Amino acid sequence: MSDESVIAESRLSGAEPWLDLPPALATPPGAGAVCDDQGARKIGRGAAEGFFTGGPVLVAHASLTARRLGLTPPPRSGDLMDVLELYAFVRPAQFCAPSPTGLALVLGLAEPKSPEAQAAVLREAAAVLLRELAAPAYPEREAAYVLALTLQRAGWAWGERVVQALEAGGVRARQHRGSGLDVWSRLTEWEDEAPRGEAGSAPVDSESARIRLEKLLQASGLDETRPTQSDYAAEAAFAFSPRNEEGRPRVLLAEAGTGTGKTLGYLAPASLWAERNQGAAWISTYTRALQRQIDRESHALWPDPEERRRKTVIRKGRENYLCVLNLQDMVQAAQLGNGDLIGLGLAGRWALHTRDGDMTGGDFPGWLSGLFAVPPAHAAGAANLVDRRGECVHAACPHYRTCFVEKTIRASRRADLVIANHALVLTQAAFDGARSARGQQQDGETAALKRIVFDEGHHLFDAADSAFSACLSGQEAAELRRWIRGPEGRGRRGRGLEQRLGDLVGDNEAALKALQDAIRAAAALPGEGVSGRVAPASGEVNPIGPIEAFLAAALDQLRARTAETPYGGAEFGMECALKPVTDPVAETARAAAQALAAVEAPLLALARHLEDVLDDEAAELDGSQRSRIEGALRGLDRRARMTLPGWRSMLAALEDGGDEPDPDFVDWLSAETAFGRIHDVALRRHWIDPTVPLEAAVIAPSHGVLVTSATLSDPLQDDPFDLARLRTGSARLIEPPRTLKVESPFDYAANSRVIVVNDLVKDDPRQTAAAMRELFLAAGGGGLGLFTAIRRLKAVYERLGPDLAKAGVPLYAQHVDPLEVGALVDMFRVEENACLLGTDAVRDGVDVPGRSLRVLAFDRAPWPRPDLLHKARRERLGGQFGQGRGYDDALARARIAQAFGRLIRRGDDKGVFLMLDAATPTRLFASLPPGIEVQRMGLADAVALTRDFLQTTPQTETD
């Protein structure tokens, strides 16, 4: 009770009935606390469960609270009042980490350090938010009031108090009010503008880049330019100089150590080029978090928010943005009793305030749809509200003029900086390249992709591998069937081809016949529930149609060939080489290929008819009709000219008669598992070297490319950038890429320690859990545990969680907690003593400066998994690295260096990096910054060193 943030007595006024709040319950690990009018106090687990289930109570994240109490996620009720939901209503589209600490920090309250303080701050946070609503200056009060009345009638736990608070601030007396749910009628519309035209060729010289960087630093409040950062900006200008010949882009591979300030370093020449040439420079990154970080850094370029909104656009795939038509459909269904009206009302309120409609990594609170146990089909989250693959009706949609995707696409055509991600850039480039090869006009989203910065460039190889691969699976084929035939189950939402195109081809007999033929042929594709027929738990296989018969035969081959391999377990699923194929696989493949051809032919015919309409009726078509046809053709192109031919090509390889694999590709069969059951079977094809299509579709056609990262080079190679050239496709360029290496300004030797713990058995999760427990406690929290397998992560969590809870240290875990990775990292960041367990997604997405991350422990050396694809690449690409072993070493070194880069983010950070695998060779640490000594010791000594080192006063950065 000595914590300053504990409220001993309620400060809530009796004159404000909406501030008469119930007790607040906090359940940090190993403890519980409640705060009511008598003050805050600790309680036991039984009492906490009683408060949670027995009456009105305030919580932060009801589902997470339930899990900590050993209860199932609760449904909505009038007695369970989640303060996070109140925050989402009061401050829509504003960030908040989903915890009591997150609420406290975003509301300017004292950070709660104890369970009692957390309970107290929940009541205080609720009071602050309700008073905010009651303030006369609260914006758009009438709209908020109308929606609050609707949510109150729907049974929202906060409804009555929110309505009273809004009334206290003054609302107009009206006889009739709407529901407030029709947000689609109040969204702003986009406006078309004249084409910008081809970008110019004015160069950006090094000195101009240095001057622009200096101005950016001054705008950011920094007085001094680091020489390394200035040199980086000057060298980066090379990628923005005009090329002299087609097919010879200006390519720079630039490694910039953590703390160099590479974002502003490349934004300086990129923004100069955009200004001088009236074009868009594309910045592509791997993670959503870094997209937003780069956007924040662009504030130095354009401090005015409105100007920055015009100049900087974040681009993602369509499946990331709110589909207004889906929102309308779900709201209307919920009003009839089939859906979560409260969650949809809060999502609609966000839609009116969002910057760009981005639901995955944008300003939508990803935790909102997971607060209560709402059925997945009714949840107001990204899974249901974004554009489901290919369903968009484009100009036929009543909300076309307010569509967030259309707004963003148009904005990117006028922007100076387009901040995209590797997946969007590469998949769109592959699509545009295929259309260009057929003499068709490019899509327009990446037609101006001439100047590109690939940040997090070490991920470019993996992104290309995903973008240029093919997969014929039960789920993918069922998705194609749904795209053609529409949803076939009862109560399903969606739109098939006939709904999307029927009125466009109704007057054309040939086109209408092609449409109907495609719909009939698609009946041979797998429908929903394919895994239950191909791989049922009962073992009674009952495939329907030729594709399912092929997948069932493929599964039999998988089981026959993988029973004795270590990679056939539940964790990784199963995989085996395609050839030599069994007779059933070969026989069913022929029928499967015929079924796919029967779908492909009418889709191609339909596409040709639509192309004819564009040509023959060019004078009669209005803009809306033309837009619809062009949108339909993009969808048809992807499926009829890319996906289906790719699938048939893989199946045709089975009829060649030979057992020799294709020299350029790896074809294999796989089965994915979840919760001990097979949920999909697939035939897969990947390029052995995906940089071949990467170079052809992206690198070579561009004018200038900057590939940058903190981990591009490998010091153990004769040329440290050999691996980077190999994995970016730049090794094959006519004009070799330039290279640049800029060291970090941080004093790693003084501020970090690297330890290999050499007395643990790495395959024993009990020893791993015990080691992480002692290390995390020695550091007082702030620990990140990284795992190379989900199964081991869960096994360690089960043992580690209770031990840390006894010490009052919160532990979060990917694949365990009911939160997406971004929300887990947000909570880890704001709670200085919390700990987090995760896999690759956490390693790549963590940006946690300060004391919140001070210990990072790998459970074992991050060797690449020796699956079929990796072995083929090691044989093909690893020759120059010493018979393949060097190739594996280089990949593992890069992963260790990337993880180490997460630990020290600022000059005054201190941290300990540990490898809990005694067999880890010292050579794997060669990519760490100069001056770092790798120490090998037992766990007891590692714990003592960690405790002593982190208790030392941090050294402050002076440069």
Tab-separated table of C-alpha atoms in Angstrom, residues 205-344:
chain	number	residue	atom	x	y	z
A	205	ASP	CA	23.866	14.090	-55.027
A	206	SER	CA	25.598	13.126	-51.804
A	207	GLU	CA	25.987	16.655	-50.482
A	208	SER	CA	22.282	17.396	-50.949
A	209	ALA	CA	21.452	14.214	-49.030
A	210	ARG	CA	23.714	15.319	-46.158
A	211	ILE	CA	22.057	18.757	-46.035
A	212	ARG	CA	18.570	17.249	-46.079
A	213	LEU	CA	19.521	14.856	-43.270
A	214	GLU	CA	20.785	17.753	-41.152
A	215	LYS	CA	17.456	19.535	-41.587
A	216	LEU	CA	15.552	16.369	-40.639
A	217	LEU	CA	17.595	15.962	-37.482
A	218	GLN	CA	16.949	19.579	-36.520
A	219	ALA	CA	13.223	19.068	-37.115
A	220	SER	CA	13.406	16.028	-34.824
A	221	GLY	CA	14.995	18.083	-32.065
A	222	LEU	CA	18.491	16.655	-32.546
A	223	ASP	CA	21.284	19.186	-32.770
A	224	GLU	CA	24.107	17.073	-34.075
A	225	THR	CA	24.582	14.813	-37.087
A	226	ARG	CA	26.514	11.604	-36.419
A	227	PRO	CA	29.270	11.255	-39.026
A	228	THR	CA	28.268	7.636	-39.705
A	229	GLN	CA	24.647	8.629	-40.294
A	230	SER	CA	25.675	11.441	-42.619
A	231	ASP	CA	27.949	9.080	-44.567
A	232	TYR	CA	25.121	6.563	-44.825
A	233	ALA	CA	22.739	9.187	-46.266
A	234	ALA	CA	25.378	10.346	-48.732
A	235	GLU	CA	26.037	6.814	-49.975
A	236	ALA	CA	22.314	6.000	-50.109
A	237	ALA	CA	21.921	8.799	-52.652
A	238	PHE	CA	23.514	6.422	-55.198
A	239	ALA	CA	20.246	4.436	-55.388
A	240	PHE	CA	18.458	7.656	-56.366
A	241	SER	CA	20.743	8.600	-59.226
A	242	PRO	CA	19.510	8.006	-62.795
A	243	ARG	CA	20.446	4.733	-64.468
A	244	ASN	CA	22.260	4.881	-67.802
A	245	GLU	CA	20.922	1.722	-69.435
A	246	GLU	CA	17.753	-0.341	-69.221
A	247	GLY	CA	18.237	-3.393	-67.039
A	248	ARG	CA	21.120	-1.795	-65.129
A	249	PRO	CA	19.638	-0.394	-61.928
A	250	ARG	CA	21.655	1.456	-59.315
A	251	VAL	CA	21.781	-1.079	-56.468
A	252	LEU	CA	23.320	-0.500	-53.053
A	253	LEU	CA	23.603	-3.136	-50.315
A	254	ALA	CA	24.014	-1.173	-47.088
A	255	GLU	CA	24.524	-2.611	-43.631
A	256	ALA	CA	23.906	-0.041	-40.910
A	257	GLY	CA	24.448	-1.114	-37.329
A	258	THR	CA	21.762	-0.476	-34.715
A	259	GLY	CA	21.756	3.158	-33.661
A	260	THR	CA	23.103	4.471	-36.942
A	261	GLY	CA	19.796	6.154	-37.684
A	262	LYS	CA	19.345	4.477	-41.045
A	263	THR	CA	15.645	5.384	-41.374
A	264	LEU	CA	16.300	9.120	-41.515
A	265	GLY	CA	19.475	8.284	-43.429
A	266	TYR	CA	17.551	6.896	-46.392
A	267	LEU	CA	14.499	9.158	-45.999
A	268	ALA	CA	16.770	12.131	-46.725
A	269	PRO	CA	17.714	11.142	-50.318
A	270	ALA	CA	14.346	9.427	-50.931
A	271	SER	CA	12.363	12.553	-50.091
A	272	LEU	CA	14.712	14.715	-52.171
A	273	TRP	CA	14.282	12.426	-55.165
A	274	ALA	CA	10.487	12.492	-54.809
A	275	GLU	CA	10.429	16.290	-54.663
A	276	ARG	CA	12.748	16.791	-57.614
A	277	ASN	CA	11.132	14.187	-59.860
A	278	GLN	CA	7.438	14.324	-58.915
A	279	GLY	CA	7.351	10.600	-58.247
A	280	ALA	CA	6.883	8.214	-55.360
A	281	ALA	CA	9.799	6.529	-53.639
A	282	TRP	CA	8.721	3.172	-52.227
A	283	ILE	CA	9.955	2.090	-48.802
A	284	SER	CA	9.362	-1.616	-48.280
A	285	THR	CA	9.800	-3.392	-44.975
A	286	TYR	CA	9.043	-6.787	-43.520
A	287	THR	CA	6.944	-6.082	-40.428
A	288	ARG	CA	3.860	-3.984	-39.875
A	289	ALA	CA	5.454	-2.459	-36.792
A	290	LEU	CA	8.318	-1.028	-38.817
A	291	GLN	CA	5.907	0.389	-41.399
A	292	ARG	CA	4.343	2.504	-38.664
A	293	GLN	CA	7.754	3.376	-37.223
A	294	ILE	CA	8.957	4.683	-40.590
A	295	ASP	CA	5.742	6.658	-40.903
A	296	ARG	CA	6.410	8.266	-37.512
A	297	GLU	CA	9.961	9.148	-38.588
A	298	SER	CA	8.531	10.967	-41.624
A	299	HIS	CA	7.147	13.532	-39.176
A	300	ALA	CA	10.549	15.229	-39.454
A	301	LEU	CA	9.917	15.738	-43.168
A	302	TRP	CA	6.383	17.081	-42.842
A	303	PRO	CA	5.508	18.174	-39.278
A	304	ASP	CA	2.022	19.288	-40.322
A	305	PRO	CA	-0.249	16.201	-39.953
A	306	GLU	CA	-2.376	17.040	-42.978
A	307	GLU	CA	0.631	17.544	-45.220
A	308	ARG	CA	2.174	14.313	-43.954
A	309	ARG	CA	-1.076	12.494	-44.674
A	310	ARG	CA	-0.781	13.580	-48.305
A	311	LYS	CA	2.940	13.027	-48.658
A	312	THR	CA	3.280	9.676	-46.840
A	313	VAL	CA	1.008	6.695	-47.446
A	314	ILE	CA	1.169	3.275	-45.830
A	315	ARG	CA	0.296	0.512	-48.290
A	316	LYS	CA	-0.666	-3.054	-47.503
A	317	GLY	CA	-2.617	-5.779	-49.224
A	318	ARG	CA	-6.398	-5.410	-49.544
A	319	GLU	CA	-6.919	-8.015	-46.835
A	320	ASN	CA	-5.616	-5.569	-44.195
A	321	TYR	CA	-8.273	-2.871	-44.630
A	322	LEU	CA	-11.809	-2.569	-43.354
A	323	CYS	CA	-14.374	-3.528	-45.988
A	324	VAL	CA	-17.248	-1.112	-45.422
A	325	LEU	CA	-19.687	-3.436	-47.188
A	326	ASN	CA	-18.732	-6.281	-44.840
A	327	LEU	CA	-19.267	-3.946	-41.891
A	328	GLN	CA	-22.710	-3.004	-43.176
A	329	ASP	CA	-23.647	-6.652	-43.769
A	330	MET	CA	-22.561	-7.669	-40.269
A	331	VAL	CA	-24.272	-4.714	-38.594
A	332	GLN	CA	-27.544	-5.436	-40.360
A	333	ALA	CA	-27.333	-9.114	-39.378
A	334	ALA	CA	-26.560	-8.170	-35.763
A	335	GLN	CA	-29.561	-5.858	-35.639
A	336	LEU	CA	-31.650	-8.926	-36.454
A	337	GLY	CA	-30.053	-10.835	-33.587
A	338	ASN	CA	-27.316	-12.647	-35.510
A	339	GLY	CA	-24.067	-11.069	-34.359
A	340	ASP	CA	-22.218	-9.007	-31.788
A	341	LEU	CA	-23.866	-5.606	-32.085
A	342	ILE	CA	-21.764	-4.075	-29.321
A	343	GLY	CA	-18.437	-5.076	-30.839
A	344	LEU	CA	-19.591	-3.941	-34.273
